[in-house]
């Protein structure tokens, strides 16, 4: 295995904050700093933590120094990429936030069809760089999340059926380990293939990734995209979901589908006034192929009924990726759960429709991520990610404004999840896992047969569990 810088730094950790400041290229922020409140805040308004230090790292050396400082002073370590962890893992109370947001370098190699990107890059930044060449790697469906947390956790997006999850396209990673060594996870000579397998889906358990290398695909700058808002009142949600399931079952891998159930917002610029407050089912699909073929193949999704609104058409891929940005502002309250459903028969659809319409907040949604194409076929030996045999990943997004409404919104997501358990193997997507209050038992179920192998990897690279603010795999393998 290649170790780019061999000497552990712990014995060289700067003794105090002044010497830490003098040592690093980036920035050290404490509660005395006027920027402290801005820098400590993360996307989810439910999370309000006060770290002792925020170290914004401008280089790999900064990351090693910050980590050594935290370890030498026995401080909790939180690692922050894009700061969009739903559970709030990118911050902590009293510890050190290792903030990678200054690591923004992006290098596209169009000939090799690869992109190298720093650990603080967001999907919007990465897509802008790769789309300059008409290329893309699968991300999510929102442009402001970090590439880091999304990729390490799996990564469901608009290209997953055609090209796999984000983690499937991770070819190489530069990683700062808990002891300060820097290694390259990859399948090349002198690279650590087992670490790459673990990084593909099991979160930030093994180290801090300072650079990600992804495979790129010729997506083109414009794509054909269906985003049609059908009525979901009464029986219509069930009917529409049954139609979409049958459509997806027969669809080629060029079709990348997502269904979302919710309530039409009172926005006259987007929706006719008479539709405001009605239940909807959005049928969404990106066609990764020719525009004409996309129009033909996806047409039935629009024609199945008279829509409430239809935003389908040819559009730049980067606009597809930004479509939902305005709906998820920083500081709102969010509690998201998920469950892998092993089947999606009419009975399961009836249950989903029944629970979806009980949402206490008009901003909440029930999302059906169909697991199909390449995301389904990728071999378990190549990644730690589990859940590919499911019919659908059910995502329950409780989104609301008022802290006084926490209880009913959280209860809806929890009770909905519990009600769907009989249709699941108990696994879920750990990037949508509430506030991780279910702990290690949930984590072990989420990895299925890969869990024991992950515990061994954790023992090898992080036996002291320095990186525990994540979908944590205990080095002891505890599930209690
Ligand atoms: P952060 O809060 O910075 O970090 C998240 C986790 O990753 C933490 O445990 C952190 O310690 C670890 N981490 C961060 N950076 C590094 C690093 N460089 N090295 C090692 N560990 C690191 N998911 C999907 O799959 N598809 C979607 O379409 C999607 N849409 C979303 C939309 C919104 C509005 C939000 C908030 C989330 C969405 N997610 C989606 C979930 C998303 O994948 C996770 O929230 C993810 O953790 C965000 O990554 P981040 O880097 O922004 O988070």
XYZ file of C-alpha atoms and ligand atoms in Angstrom:
533
model
C 0.000 0.000 0.000
C 1.254 3.450 -0.890
C 1.722 5.780 2.040
C 2.283 9.220 0.656
C 3.412 10.697 3.975
C 4.455 8.097 6.480
C 5.161 9.804 9.798
C 2.216 9.960 12.199
C 1.723 13.537 13.310
C 0.283 13.017 16.735
C 3.507 13.682 18.594
C 3.924 16.908 16.608
C 0.467 18.342 17.303
C 0.620 22.043 18.036
C 0.151 22.543 21.774
C -2.363 25.339 21.757
C -4.718 27.180 19.473
C -2.250 29.970 18.707
C 0.339 27.505 17.504
C -2.332 25.558 15.572
C -3.262 28.806 13.811
C 0.377 29.436 12.998
C 0.831 25.906 11.652
C -2.019 25.594 9.201
C -2.649 27.304 5.876
C -6.408 27.398 6.391
C -8.353 28.965 9.200
C -9.087 28.174 12.860
C -12.347 29.538 14.266
C -13.367 29.588 17.921
C -16.449 30.951 19.701
C -14.660 34.337 20.035
C -14.634 34.743 16.269
C -17.391 36.902 14.693
C -17.868 34.194 12.030
C -18.318 31.403 14.582
C -22.131 31.191 14.333
C -22.095 31.146 10.553
C -19.370 28.514 10.404
C -20.804 26.239 13.081
C -24.249 26.049 11.482
C -25.216 23.143 9.233
C -28.101 22.638 6.807
C -30.571 20.957 9.177
C -32.106 23.526 11.572
C -32.754 20.694 14.074
C -29.006 20.580 14.734
C -27.539 23.305 16.945
C -24.072 22.380 18.182
C -21.144 24.382 19.516
C -17.765 22.942 18.594
C -14.660 24.094 20.453
C -12.836 24.649 17.153
C -13.639 24.714 13.487
C -10.540 24.061 11.412
C -11.156 24.973 7.770
C -8.474 22.993 5.976
C -6.755 24.275 2.855
C -4.496 21.244 2.287
C -3.939 17.611 3.168
C -1.316 18.779 5.617
C -3.940 20.945 7.373
C -6.219 17.942 7.689
C -3.435 15.899 9.285
C -2.553 18.725 11.659
C -6.165 19.303 12.709
C -6.666 15.604 13.287
C -3.454 15.332 15.295
C -4.482 18.331 17.396
C -7.880 16.812 18.154
C -6.376 13.469 19.085
C -3.622 14.949 21.225
C -6.242 16.923 23.166
C -8.746 14.042 23.321
C -11.358 16.069 21.471
C -14.254 14.627 19.484
C -13.718 14.821 15.723
C -16.504 15.828 13.308
C -15.680 15.804 9.599
C -17.561 18.169 7.307
C -17.678 17.970 3.514
C -20.771 19.796 2.241
C -22.435 20.118 5.678
C -25.690 18.511 4.458
C -25.821 15.432 6.662
C -29.491 15.078 7.597
C -28.475 13.687 10.993
C -26.056 16.586 11.539
C -22.828 14.578 11.561
C -20.780 17.475 10.183
C -20.648 19.192 13.563
C -20.349 18.412 17.278
C -20.419 19.920 20.740
C -17.043 20.842 22.294
C -14.941 18.974 19.744
C -13.088 19.831 16.541
C -14.882 20.235 13.227
C -12.502 19.350 10.412
C -14.081 21.433 7.676
C -13.013 20.470 4.169
C -14.961 23.189 2.368
C -11.803 25.007 1.163
C -10.664 21.833 -0.669
C -12.313 22.820 -3.956
C -9.832 21.715 -6.635
C -11.473 19.930 -9.575
C -9.506 18.428 -12.470
C -11.373 16.846 -15.350
C -9.492 14.425 -17.589
C -11.898 14.021 -20.525
C -9.648 11.555 -22.345
C -9.383 9.199 -19.402
C -13.050 9.927 -18.523
C -12.074 10.705 -14.948
C -12.513 13.651 -12.601
C -10.472 14.346 -9.470
C -12.215 16.523 -6.884
C -11.302 17.843 -3.440
C -13.139 16.669 -0.322
C -15.058 19.961 0.031
C -16.575 20.081 -3.457
C -20.378 20.139 -3.875
C -22.328 18.373 -6.609
C -23.199 21.666 -8.296
C -19.499 22.518 -8.557
C -18.555 19.069 -9.820
C -21.376 18.957 -12.391
C -20.447 22.415 -13.717
C -16.856 21.266 -14.301
C -17.665 17.915 -15.899
C -20.524 19.290 -18.012
C -18.089 21.689 -19.657
C -17.026 18.481 -21.466
C -20.564 17.050 -21.801
C -19.673 14.455 -19.155
C -21.128 13.594 -15.749
C -20.801 11.145 -12.890
C -23.889 10.055 -10.958
C -24.609 12.296 -7.956
C -27.888 13.028 -6.185
C -30.858 15.196 -7.177
C -29.785 18.375 -5.386
C -26.788 20.532 -6.209
C -25.695 21.821 -2.804
C -24.878 18.554 -0.995
C -21.238 17.631 -0.649
C -19.820 14.986 -2.955
C -18.178 13.519 0.168
C -21.062 12.462 2.390
C -23.306 11.503 -0.527
C -20.696 9.324 -2.243
C -19.434 7.660 0.917
C -23.010 6.818 1.939
C -24.031 5.430 -1.482
C -25.615 8.159 -3.608
C -29.012 7.812 -5.310
C -29.584 10.220 -8.169
C -30.902 10.867 -11.657
C -28.282 8.632 -13.331
C -28.300 5.571 -11.094
C -30.123 3.153 -13.424
C -27.819 3.995 -16.310
C -24.464 4.309 -14.515
C -24.901 3.147 -10.906
C -24.833 4.892 -7.562
C -22.311 7.643 -6.847
C -20.195 5.196 -4.824
C -20.079 2.740 -7.750
C -18.286 5.405 -9.772
C -15.678 6.176 -7.123
C -12.461 4.871 -8.648
C -9.893 6.174 -6.204
C -9.677 8.180 -2.980
C -6.894 9.931 -1.108
C -7.511 9.260 2.580
C -6.045 10.652 5.800
C -6.244 7.812 8.311
C -6.840 8.190 12.049
C -3.100 7.910 12.760
C -2.247 10.631 10.239
C -0.990 8.418 7.421
C -2.170 9.300 3.925
C -3.096 6.362 1.723
C -4.659 5.856 -1.679
C -7.724 3.640 -1.841
C -8.018 2.136 -5.304
C -7.461 -0.949 -7.379
C -4.120 0.025 -8.907
C -0.721 -1.287 -7.864
C 0.239 -0.150 -4.338
C -3.320 0.996 -3.689
C -5.682 -0.295 -1.044
C -8.554 -2.130 -2.755
C -10.195 -3.216 0.498
C -10.390 0.394 1.666
C -11.992 1.416 -1.650
C -14.566 -1.361 -1.209
C -15.372 0.009 2.258
C -15.526 3.646 1.179
C -18.107 2.696 -1.434
C -21.143 2.948 0.793
C -20.124 2.830 4.430
C -19.687 6.524 5.193
C -16.754 8.292 6.820
C -15.790 5.404 9.100
C -12.244 4.824 7.920
C -10.670 8.219 7.423
C -10.963 11.667 5.902
C -11.131 11.667 2.117
C -9.237 14.645 0.773
C -9.644 13.756 -2.906
C -12.246 11.718 -4.796
C -11.685 10.318 -8.304
C -14.798 9.395 -10.301
C -15.550 7.687 -13.558
C -17.291 9.995 -16.091
C -20.017 9.185 -18.619
C -21.047 10.897 -21.878
C -24.372 12.301 -20.680
C -24.300 15.378 -22.935
C -25.290 18.896 -21.910
C -29.003 18.557 -22.660
C -31.123 15.640 -21.573
C -34.750 14.694 -21.983
C -36.372 14.896 -18.587
C -39.910 14.171 -17.478
C -41.208 15.964 -14.421
C -44.947 15.685 -14.495
C -47.213 16.522 -11.580
C -50.272 14.258 -11.522
C -53.241 14.529 -9.238
C -52.945 12.381 -6.100
C -56.318 12.945 -4.446
C -58.379 9.947 -3.350
C -57.516 6.792 -5.284
C -55.262 8.687 -7.669
C -52.038 8.210 -5.679
C -52.410 4.440 -5.715
C -53.424 4.362 -9.353
C -50.507 6.534 -10.438
C -47.948 4.608 -8.413
C -49.197 1.304 -9.820
C -48.875 2.712 -13.329
C -45.341 3.976 -12.611
C -44.262 0.657 -11.101
C -45.413 -1.216 -14.203
C -43.730 1.344 -16.461
C -40.440 1.093 -14.520
C -40.535 -2.721 -14.513
C -40.483 -2.695 -18.312
C -38.199 0.314 -18.801
C -34.651 0.125 -20.202
C -31.678 1.209 -18.043
C -31.617 4.559 -19.866
C -34.699 5.491 -17.805
C -33.796 6.872 -14.371
C -37.045 7.146 -12.410
C -38.239 8.724 -9.163
C -41.785 9.201 -7.818
C -42.622 11.785 -5.163
C -45.936 12.106 -3.290
C -46.781 15.400 -1.596
C -48.986 18.486 -1.537
C -49.055 21.182 -4.241
C -47.544 24.385 -2.823
C -49.424 27.682 -3.072
C -47.098 29.034 -5.742
C -49.048 30.633 -8.602
C -45.874 31.014 -10.652
C -45.616 27.207 -10.881
C -49.093 25.785 -10.291
C -52.631 26.907 -11.215
C -54.382 28.326 -8.148
C -57.098 25.640 -8.190
C -54.444 22.935 -7.664
C -52.940 24.514 -4.535
C -53.200 22.217 -1.524
C -54.163 19.136 -3.574
C -52.220 15.931 -3.161
C -49.839 15.206 -6.035
C -47.701 12.391 -7.379
C -44.697 13.629 -9.331
C -43.430 11.165 -11.899
C -39.851 12.030 -12.700
C -37.409 10.370 -15.084
C -34.177 11.381 -16.759
C -33.484 9.646 -20.054
C -29.768 8.989 -20.490
C -29.736 8.587 -24.260
C -30.870 10.410 -27.363
C -33.374 13.225 -26.905
C -35.798 11.827 -29.513
C -35.723 8.392 -27.995
C -36.272 9.907 -24.536
C -39.344 11.793 -25.745
C -40.817 8.614 -27.173
C -39.955 6.277 -24.298
C -41.066 8.630 -21.518
C -44.228 9.946 -23.245
C -46.601 7.515 -21.417
C -45.678 9.130 -18.087
C -47.182 12.422 -19.250
C -50.101 10.906 -21.150
C -51.355 8.611 -18.383
C -53.742 11.319 -17.085
C -54.409 15.049 -17.371
C -51.565 16.486 -15.252
C -51.881 19.292 -12.701
C -48.666 20.691 -14.180
C -45.984 19.452 -16.543
C -42.391 20.673 -16.447
C -41.031 18.008 -18.810
C -38.796 18.810 -21.722
C -35.270 19.061 -23.042
C -33.112 20.748 -20.440
C -29.489 21.188 -19.451
C -28.343 18.418 -17.126
C -27.085 21.018 -14.636
C -30.607 22.492 -14.437
C -32.075 19.072 -13.704
C -29.592 18.814 -10.845
C -30.726 22.189 -9.440
C -34.448 21.599 -9.799
C -35.156 21.057 -6.098
C -32.543 23.433 -4.641
C -35.041 26.101 -3.555
C -37.217 23.563 -1.724
C -34.576 22.638 0.853
C -33.311 25.889 2.396
C -30.696 25.932 5.134
C -32.063 26.110 8.653
C -35.493 24.548 8.099
C -36.330 21.469 10.197
C -35.789 18.072 8.595
C -36.192 14.476 9.742
C -35.782 11.877 7.001
C -36.197 8.116 7.260
C -35.970 5.322 4.728
C -36.542 1.636 4.243
C -35.606 -0.805 1.490
C -38.814 -2.488 0.320
C -38.331 -5.957 -1.082
C -41.529 -5.825 -3.130
C -43.884 -3.198 -4.468
C -47.134 -5.057 -5.041
C -50.576 -3.449 -4.946
C -50.879 -4.031 -1.206
C -47.578 -2.240 -0.490
C -48.641 0.650 -2.725
C -51.945 0.893 -0.826
C -50.040 1.148 2.465
C -47.696 3.802 1.087
C -50.573 5.891 -0.276
C -52.464 5.616 3.023
C -49.516 6.755 5.117
C -48.325 9.433 2.696
C -51.583 11.368 3.022
C -51.175 11.558 6.832
C -48.173 13.912 6.521
C -48.610 16.714 9.101
C -46.610 19.268 7.099
C -47.441 20.372 3.558
C -43.679 20.535 2.854
C -43.108 16.819 3.510
C -42.849 14.175 0.814
C -42.864 10.410 0.322
C -40.274 9.375 -2.259
C -39.959 6.125 -4.208
C -36.459 5.528 -5.556
C -36.826 2.572 -7.898
C -33.778 0.324 -7.721
C -33.086 -0.694 -11.290
C -30.516 -1.020 -14.034
C -26.848 -0.681 -13.087
C -27.574 0.326 -9.484
C -29.264 -3.047 -9.066
C -26.740 -5.127 -10.998
C -23.457 -3.918 -9.441
C -21.687 -6.817 -7.778
C -21.545 -6.940 -3.959
C -17.789 -7.691 -4.139
C -17.124 -4.251 -5.547
C -18.763 -2.180 -2.809
C -19.891 -2.356 0.794
C -23.204 -0.781 -0.207
C -26.196 -3.000 0.483
C -29.824 -2.755 -0.670
C -29.526 -3.413 -4.378
C -31.937 -6.328 -4.288
C -34.781 -4.112 -3.111
C -37.603 -3.158 -5.435
C -37.606 0.364 -4.147
C -35.957 2.598 -1.563
C -38.800 4.324 0.273
C -37.735 7.771 1.491
C -39.867 9.629 4.025
C -39.007 13.291 4.236
C -40.558 15.189 7.116
C -39.850 18.891 6.355
C -41.334 21.706 8.452
C -40.599 25.186 9.815
C -41.815 25.533 13.393
C -39.946 23.847 16.293
C -43.312 23.493 18.039
C -44.238 21.019 15.261
C -41.276 18.682 15.833
C -43.212 15.947 17.575
C -45.991 15.221 15.026
C -43.588 15.411 12.099
C -41.026 13.079 13.612
C -43.818 10.745 14.752
C -45.255 10.564 11.209
C -41.901 9.502 9.722
C -41.292 6.952 12.486
C -44.767 5.414 12.421
C -44.765 5.283 8.633
C -41.406 3.457 8.727
C -42.676 1.020 11.359
C -45.805 0.296 9.337
C -43.705 -0.582 6.272
C -41.297 -2.931 8.116
C -43.220 -6.093 7.118
C -42.386 -5.334 3.473
C -38.690 -4.812 4.105
C -35.632 -6.855 5.063
C -34.998 -4.171 7.725
C -32.229 -2.442 5.801
C -32.294 1.241 4.929
C -30.281 3.969 3.296
C -28.073 5.422 6.004
C -27.967 8.892 4.464
C -31.729 9.010 5.184
C -31.815 7.508 8.683
C -33.400 10.019 11.033
C -30.926 11.321 13.579
C -29.347 7.844 13.801
C -31.057 7.371 17.146
C -31.404 3.649 16.375
C -27.627 3.270 16.606
C -25.397 0.375 15.666
C -28.188 -2.198 15.379
C -29.664 -0.204 12.508
C -26.220 0.229 10.954
C -25.455 -3.494 11.036
C -28.840 -4.306 9.439
C -28.176 -1.691 6.761
C -25.011 -3.472 5.595
C -26.410 -6.991 5.581
C -23.686 -9.576 4.908
C -21.021 -6.857 4.413
C -21.151 -5.784 8.050
C -18.606 -8.274 9.481
C -16.073 -7.393 6.780
C -16.593 -3.700 7.575
C -15.927 -4.326 11.263
C -12.571 -5.912 10.335
C -11.714 -2.909 8.160
C -12.689 -0.552 10.972
C -10.406 -2.431 13.408
C -7.563 -2.124 10.938
C -7.891 1.591 10.205
C -9.678 3.173 13.135
C -9.434 0.873 16.167
C -10.019 3.778 18.579
C -13.157 4.860 16.660
C -11.881 8.404 16.192
C -14.326 8.726 13.275
C -17.558 7.928 15.069
C -19.802 10.843 14.073
C -21.177 8.993 11.063
C -23.091 5.798 10.293
C -20.832 4.281 12.855
C -19.334 0.824 12.596
C -17.937 0.053 16.014
C -14.534 -1.672 15.990
C -16.063 -4.056 18.558
C -18.851 -4.949 16.171
C -21.425 -4.118 18.866
C -25.002 -4.277 17.802
C -26.520 -3.659 21.230
P -21.590 16.399 5.676
O -22.563 16.840 6.724
O -20.462 17.296 5.409
O -21.033 14.971 6.014
C -21.864 13.839 6.053
C -21.100 12.631 6.608
O -20.007 12.325 5.774
C -20.536 12.822 7.990
O -20.587 11.619 8.690
C -19.112 13.215 7.723
O -18.299 12.903 8.796
C -18.774 12.418 6.494
N -17.822 13.136 5.653
C -18.031 14.337 5.069
N -16.962 14.648 4.328
C -16.077 13.639 4.458
C -14.805 13.372 3.916
N -14.243 14.203 3.048
N -14.187 12.238 4.275
C -14.759 11.369 5.109
N -15.965 11.561 5.653
C -16.619 12.678 5.320
N -28.623 11.529 -0.918
C -28.729 10.825 -2.053
O -28.226 9.717 -2.129
N -29.384 11.333 -3.128
C -29.960 12.547 -3.125
O -30.527 12.975 -4.114
C -29.877 13.317 -1.927
N -30.441 14.537 -1.859
C -30.276 15.282 -0.728
C -30.812 16.560 -0.682
C -30.637 17.342 0.444
C -31.253 18.713 0.509
C -29.915 16.819 1.546
C -29.710 17.638 2.770
C -29.406 15.543 1.516
C -29.579 14.753 0.382
N -29.076 13.474 0.313
C -29.179 12.749 -0.833
C -28.409 12.873 1.468
C -26.924 13.153 1.371
O -26.351 12.123 0.617
C -26.305 13.168 2.771
O -26.972 14.103 3.556
C -24.811 13.414 2.730
O -24.284 13.039 3.958
C -24.441 14.842 2.445
O -23.055 14.952 2.316
P -22.252 16.237 2.827
O -20.825 16.050 2.461
O -22.950 17.461 2.361
O -22.487 16.120 4.396
